[in-house]
GROMACS .gro file of C-alpha atoms in nm:
model
  262
    1MET     CA    1  -2.276  -5.566  -1.362
    2ALA     CA    2  -2.153  -5.242  -1.541
    3HIS     CA    3  -1.900  -4.999  -1.342
    4GLU     CA    4  -1.807  -4.695  -1.401
    5THR     CA    5  -1.582  -4.486  -1.152
    6VAL     CA    6  -1.584  -4.117  -1.109
    7ALA     CA    7  -1.279  -3.936  -0.902
    8TYR     CA    8  -1.341  -3.675  -0.647
    9GLU     CA    9  -1.105  -3.536  -0.397
   10THR     CA   10  -1.249  -3.697  -0.061
   11ILE     CA   11  -1.517  -3.949  -0.217
   12LEU     CA   12  -1.523  -4.246  -0.498
   13VAL     CA   13  -1.831  -4.242  -0.699
   14GLU     CA   14  -1.942  -4.548  -0.916
   15THR     CA   15  -2.220  -4.672  -1.090
   16ARG     CA   16  -2.338  -5.012  -1.094
   17ASP     CA   17  -2.635  -5.047  -1.365
   18ALA     CA   18  -2.904  -4.818  -1.224
   19VAL     CA   19  -2.719  -4.789  -0.879
   20GLY     CA   20  -2.512  -4.488  -0.799
   21LEU     CA   21  -2.242  -4.578  -0.538
   22ILE     CA   22  -2.092  -4.314  -0.321
   23ARG     CA   23  -1.750  -4.416  -0.084
   24LEU     CA   24  -1.663  -4.196   0.151
   25ASN     CA   25  -1.302  -4.165   0.087
   26ARG     CA   26  -1.082  -4.023   0.392
   27PRO     CA   27  -0.913  -4.312   0.535
   28LYS     CA   28  -0.638  -4.146   0.713
   29ALA     CA   29  -0.877  -3.939   0.891
   30LEU     CA   30  -1.172  -4.234   0.933
   31ASN     CA   31  -1.388  -4.029   0.693
   32ALA     CA   32  -1.407  -3.744   0.903
   33LEU     CA   33  -1.664  -3.486   0.767
   34SER     CA   34  -1.458  -3.218   0.631
   35ARG     CA   35  -1.618  -2.939   0.449
   36GLN     CA   36  -1.450  -3.050   0.118
   37LEU     CA   37  -1.579  -3.422   0.178
   38ILE     CA   38  -1.946  -3.268   0.232
   39ALA     CA   39  -1.902  -3.047  -0.095
   40ASP     CA   40  -1.771  -3.340  -0.273
   41LEU     CA   41  -2.092  -3.571  -0.149
   42ASN     CA   42  -2.338  -3.324  -0.228
   43ALA     CA   43  -2.191  -3.274  -0.611
   44GLY     CA   44  -2.192  -3.675  -0.639
   45LEU     CA   45  -2.568  -3.660  -0.505
   46ASP     CA   46  -2.650  -3.364  -0.749
   47ALA     CA   47  -2.504  -3.594  -1.023
   48PHE     CA   48  -2.699  -3.925  -0.958
   49GLU     CA   49  -3.036  -3.738  -0.927
   50ALA     CA   50  -3.001  -3.545  -1.246
   51ASP     CA   51  -2.888  -3.914  -1.412
   52ASP     CA   52  -3.225  -4.059  -1.537
   53ALA     CA   53  -3.046  -4.395  -1.578
   54ILE     CA   54  -2.982  -4.389  -1.197
   55GLY     CA   55  -3.307  -4.514  -0.977
   56ALA     CA   56  -3.115  -4.561  -0.637
   57ILE     CA   57  -2.828  -4.457  -0.430
   58VAL     CA   58  -2.570  -4.623  -0.185
   59LEU     CA   59  -2.378  -4.434   0.054
   60THR     CA   60  -2.061  -4.599   0.210
   61GLY     CA   61  -1.725  -4.561   0.393
   62SER     CA   62  -1.447  -4.812   0.440
   63GLU     CA   63  -1.451  -5.149   0.651
   64LYS     CA   64  -1.322  -4.928   0.965
   65ALA     CA   65  -1.522  -4.627   0.949
   66PHE     CA   66  -1.841  -4.514   0.748
   67ALA     CA   67  -1.769  -4.133   0.892
   68ALA     CA   68  -1.632  -4.062   1.224
   69GLY     CA   69  -1.796  -3.771   1.306
   70ALA     CA   70  -1.720  -3.379   1.197
   71ASP     CA   71  -1.385  -3.293   1.137
   72ILE     CA   72  -1.263  -3.167   1.478
   73LYS     CA   73  -0.948  -2.968   1.329
   74GLU     CA   74  -1.177  -2.780   1.122
   75MET     CA   75  -1.431  -2.700   1.401
   76GLN     CA   76  -1.186  -2.592   1.657
   77ALA     CA   77  -1.086  -2.263   1.517
   78LEU     CA   78  -1.474  -2.177   1.495
   79GLY     CA   79  -1.663  -1.929   1.717
   80TYR     CA   80  -2.022  -1.858   1.779
   81VAL     CA   81  -2.047  -1.565   1.510
   82ASP     CA   82  -1.860  -1.827   1.269
   83VAL     CA   83  -2.071  -2.112   1.297
   84TYR     CA   84  -2.416  -1.879   1.326
   85LEU     CA   85  -2.329  -1.666   1.017
   86ASP     CA   86  -2.251  -1.975   0.779
   87ASP     CA   87  -2.531  -2.177   0.940
   88PHE     CA   88  -2.281  -2.465   0.983
   89VAL     CA   89  -2.380  -2.792   0.907
   90ALA     CA   90  -2.699  -2.681   0.709
   91HIS     CA   91  -2.535  -2.801   0.366
   92TRP     CA   92  -2.520  -3.155   0.508
   93GLU     CA   93  -2.896  -3.169   0.485
   94ARG     CA   94  -2.852  -3.205   0.095
   95LEU     CA   95  -2.845  -3.585   0.150
   96ALA     CA   96  -3.192  -3.558   0.327
   97ALA     CA   97  -3.340  -3.381   0.045
   98THR     CA   98  -3.247  -3.612  -0.171
   99ARG     CA   99  -3.559  -3.725  -0.385
  100LYS     CA  100  -3.399  -4.067  -0.526
  101PRO     CA  101  -3.384  -4.331  -0.234
  102VAL     CA  102  -3.046  -4.352  -0.047
  103ILE     CA  103  -2.929  -4.691   0.135
  104ALA     CA  104  -2.642  -4.593   0.386
  105ALA     CA  105  -2.417  -4.929   0.408
  106VAL     CA  106  -2.254  -4.894   0.747
  107ALA     CA  107  -1.956  -5.046   0.858
  108GLY     CA  108  -1.716  -4.971   1.156
  109PHE     CA  109  -1.776  -4.636   1.311
  110ALA     CA  110  -2.060  -4.418   1.244
  111LEU     CA  111  -1.995  -4.154   1.525
  112GLY     CA  112  -2.141  -3.819   1.585
  113GLY     CA  113  -2.220  -3.633   1.219
  114GLY     CA  114  -2.136  -4.013   1.061
  115CYS     CA  115  -2.439  -4.141   1.294
  116GLU     CA  116  -2.639  -3.813   1.177
  117LEU     CA  117  -2.562  -3.876   0.800
  118ALA     CA  118  -2.667  -4.219   0.820
  119LEU     CA  119  -2.972  -4.127   0.976
  120MET     CA  120  -3.043  -3.906   0.677
  121CYS     CA  121  -3.062  -4.194   0.440
  122ASP     CA  122  -3.380  -4.374   0.386
  123LEU     CA  123  -3.214  -4.752   0.460
  124VAL     CA  124  -2.931  -4.808   0.681
  125ILE     CA  125  -2.814  -5.116   0.626
  126ALA     CA  126  -2.489  -5.221   0.894
  127ALA     CA  127  -2.240  -5.478   0.886
  128ASP     CA  128  -2.190  -5.694   1.209
  129ASN     CA  129  -1.876  -5.493   1.303
  130ALA     CA  130  -2.058  -5.107   1.286
  131LYS     CA  131  -2.113  -4.906   1.600
  132PHE     CA  132  -2.309  -4.603   1.628
  133GLY     CA  133  -2.298  -4.321   1.874
  134GLN     CA  134  -2.380  -3.950   1.934
  135PRO     CA  135  -2.058  -3.869   2.167
  136GLU     CA  136  -2.073  -3.477   2.128
  137ILE     CA  137  -2.091  -3.448   2.460
  138THR     CA  138  -1.792  -3.598   2.578
  139LEU     CA  139  -1.638  -3.293   2.340
  140GLY     CA  140  -1.882  -3.006   2.550
  141LEU     CA  141  -2.090  -3.002   2.250
  142MET     CA  142  -2.428  -3.181   2.147
  143PRO     CA  143  -2.552  -3.296   1.800
  144GLY     CA  144  -2.625  -3.039   1.557
  145ALA     CA  145  -2.709  -3.220   1.243
  146GLY     CA  146  -3.010  -3.354   1.316
  147GLY     CA  147  -2.893  -3.625   1.612
  148THR     CA  148  -3.140  -3.494   1.867
  149GLN     CA  149  -3.434  -3.521   1.632
  150ARG     CA  150  -3.407  -3.808   1.350
  151LEU     CA  151  -3.239  -4.038   1.605
  152ALA     CA  152  -3.549  -3.960   1.858
  153ARG     CA  153  -3.791  -3.999   1.567
  154SER     CA  154  -3.625  -4.359   1.505
  155VAL     CA  155  -3.546  -4.501   1.821
  156GLY     CA  156  -3.763  -4.309   2.061
  157LYS     CA  157  -3.664  -4.053   2.363
  158ALA     CA  158  -3.528  -4.335   2.603
  159LYS     CA  159  -3.260  -4.458   2.367
  160THR     CA  160  -3.193  -4.105   2.237
  161MET     CA  161  -3.114  -3.976   2.569
  162ASP     CA  162  -2.921  -4.244   2.670
  163MET     CA  163  -2.706  -4.197   2.330
  164VAL     CA  164  -2.706  -3.812   2.366
  165LEU     CA  165  -2.639  -3.762   2.731
  166THR     CA  166  -2.384  -4.020   2.784
  167GLY     CA  167  -2.229  -4.049   2.457
  168ARG     CA  168  -2.214  -4.437   2.475
  169MET     CA  169  -2.161  -4.641   2.141
  170ILE     CA  170  -2.371  -4.932   2.069
  171GLU     CA  171  -2.310  -5.221   1.860
  172ALA     CA  172  -2.498  -5.319   1.534
  173GLU     CA  173  -2.693  -5.579   1.711
  174GLU     CA  174  -2.860  -5.310   1.922
  175ALA     CA  175  -2.913  -5.060   1.658
  176GLU     CA  176  -3.122  -5.320   1.481
  177ARG     CA  177  -3.309  -5.414   1.801
  178ILE     CA  178  -3.408  -5.035   1.862
  179GLY     CA  179  -3.488  -4.921   1.519
  180LEU     CA  180  -3.191  -4.751   1.417
  181VAL     CA  181  -3.103  -4.982   1.126
  182SER     CA  182  -3.300  -5.176   0.884
  183ARG     CA  183  -3.095  -5.491   0.886
  184VAL     CA  184  -2.761  -5.623   0.982
  185VAL     CA  185  -2.547  -5.818   0.744
  186PRO     CA  186  -2.189  -5.995   0.755
  187ALA     CA  187  -1.931  -5.719   0.726
  188ALA     CA  188  -1.792  -5.884   0.394
  189GLU     CA  189  -2.120  -5.869   0.215
  190LEU     CA  190  -2.246  -5.517   0.317
  191VAL     CA  191  -2.199  -5.320  -0.020
  192ASP     CA  192  -2.314  -5.608  -0.217
  193GLN     CA  193  -2.592  -5.640  -0.024
  194ALA     CA  194  -2.681  -5.296  -0.040
  195VAL     CA  195  -2.634  -5.263  -0.375
  196ALA     CA  196  -2.884  -5.572  -0.445
  197ALA     CA  197  -3.126  -5.390  -0.233
  198ALA     CA  198  -3.091  -5.054  -0.418
  199SER     CA  199  -3.138  -5.258  -0.766
  200LYS     CA  200  -3.438  -5.402  -0.621
  201ILE     CA  201  -3.585  -5.046  -0.562
  202ALA     CA  202  -3.429  -4.907  -0.887
  203GLY     CA  203  -3.590  -5.189  -1.091
  204LEU     CA  204  -3.970  -5.074  -0.965
  205SER     CA  205  -4.151  -4.781  -1.094
  206ARG     CA  206  -3.971  -4.481  -1.041
  207PRO     CA  207  -4.305  -4.250  -0.963
  208SER     CA  208  -4.440  -4.517  -0.716
  209VAL     CA  209  -4.092  -4.532  -0.534
  210LEU     CA  210  -4.052  -4.131  -0.508
  211MET     CA  211  -4.415  -4.113  -0.406
  212ALA     CA  212  -4.360  -4.370  -0.161
  213LYS     CA  213  -4.049  -4.206   0.018
  214GLU     CA  214  -4.253  -3.895   0.009
  215ALA     CA  215  -4.538  -4.048   0.206
  216VAL     CA  216  -4.335  -4.226   0.471
  217ASN     CA  217  -4.127  -3.923   0.532
  218ARG     CA  218  -4.442  -3.726   0.593
  219ALA     CA  219  -4.519  -3.968   0.866
  220PHE     CA  220  -4.232  -3.788   1.056
  221GLU     CA  221  -4.303  -3.434   1.004
  222SER     CA  222  -4.697  -3.382   1.006
  223PRO     CA  223  -4.972  -3.493   1.241
  224LEU     CA  224  -5.129  -3.859   1.167
  225ALA     CA  225  -5.448  -3.691   1.007
  226ASP     CA  226  -5.240  -3.482   0.762
  227GLY     CA  227  -5.003  -3.755   0.689
  228ILE     CA  228  -5.302  -4.006   0.584
  229ARG     CA  229  -5.446  -3.731   0.382
  230THR     CA  230  -5.098  -3.705   0.179
  231GLU     CA  231  -5.073  -4.080   0.140
  232ARG     CA  232  -5.437  -4.097  -0.019
  233ARG     CA  233  -5.322  -3.801  -0.242
  234LEU     CA  234  -5.016  -3.974  -0.363
  235PHE     CA  235  -5.172  -4.323  -0.368
  236HIS     CA  236  -5.465  -4.184  -0.601
  237SER     CA  237  -5.223  -4.004  -0.829
  238LEU     CA  238  -5.041  -4.326  -0.914
  239PHE     CA  239  -5.337  -4.430  -1.084
  240ALA     CA  240  -5.261  -4.177  -1.369
  241THR     CA  241  -4.920  -4.344  -1.408
  242GLU     CA  242  -4.895  -4.618  -1.701
  243ASP     CA  243  -4.652  -4.810  -1.462
  244ALA     CA  244  -4.955  -4.888  -1.220
  245ARG     CA  245  -5.175  -5.027  -1.501
  246GLU     CA  246  -4.883  -5.243  -1.635
  247GLY     CA  247  -4.816  -5.356  -1.258
  248MET     CA  248  -5.162  -5.461  -1.210
  249ALA     CA  249  -5.213  -5.612  -1.568
  250ALA     CA  250  -4.881  -5.825  -1.480
  251PHE     CA  251  -5.003  -5.926  -1.159
  252LEU     CA  252  -5.329  -6.056  -1.323
  253ASP     CA  253  -5.128  -6.219  -1.602
  254LYS     CA  254  -4.880  -6.346  -1.385
  255ARG     CA  255  -4.572  -6.212  -1.587
  256PRO     CA  256  -4.307  -5.978  -1.444
  257ALA     CA  257  -4.389  -5.622  -1.488
  258ALA     CA  258  -4.205  -5.428  -1.749
  259PHE     CA  259  -4.205  -5.068  -1.564
  260ARG     CA  260  -4.115  -4.765  -1.811
  261ASN     CA  261  -4.077  -4.513  -1.513
  262ARG     CA  262  -4.445  -4.316  -1.667
   0.00000   0.00000   0.00000
């Protein structure tokens, strides 16, 4: 497996064949989401989006913390006019806008903005030591980067109200049970399993992967009838691709498909 590492100030960026790996890297601050970290993350995402050799992305932190939340030291000095004029945390949405699939590989704490960052990803694979929470209420605040919206769409009203109004943390096992995470794996295997899942995705036909992601996301943004129409249009459009013809032929020939992303 080919590895190539690029250095930023607050993240580590690495390629493993067709997978881009981004590690949040502020260990002394438990990967608190400072302005610099988000800027670096967005730059790393932009680079992987532009790289045709990359088919999927893994976002992870350290064994102790995926991200423990927003940087409170930065936030403490801000007033209403500051955050309103700057549209504070809007720039975090770059992750959610990423077209290529992104897998969050979460170990340790994913709290506040860290939980919201994980929810922006397409799959969340959690280590068995992961802890999720939206504790903003204990600071006299509330979630501001999707915690009341994406969390509710993932786990429903009852669990969202529980987490948002009490600020309690939940363990990985409960997070999987309620639908916040896709699967739970041993902490020692977290990154390897996330990269393996990303490699599987990256090896598939890219047009079909991107369209499938778009269709699933539409389910959370539109009425059912509109979502079904979107799905059908995208499904129909794949019949114009070489990869669809190759995939069906390979199935009938009982051989592996050789996708060309066309």
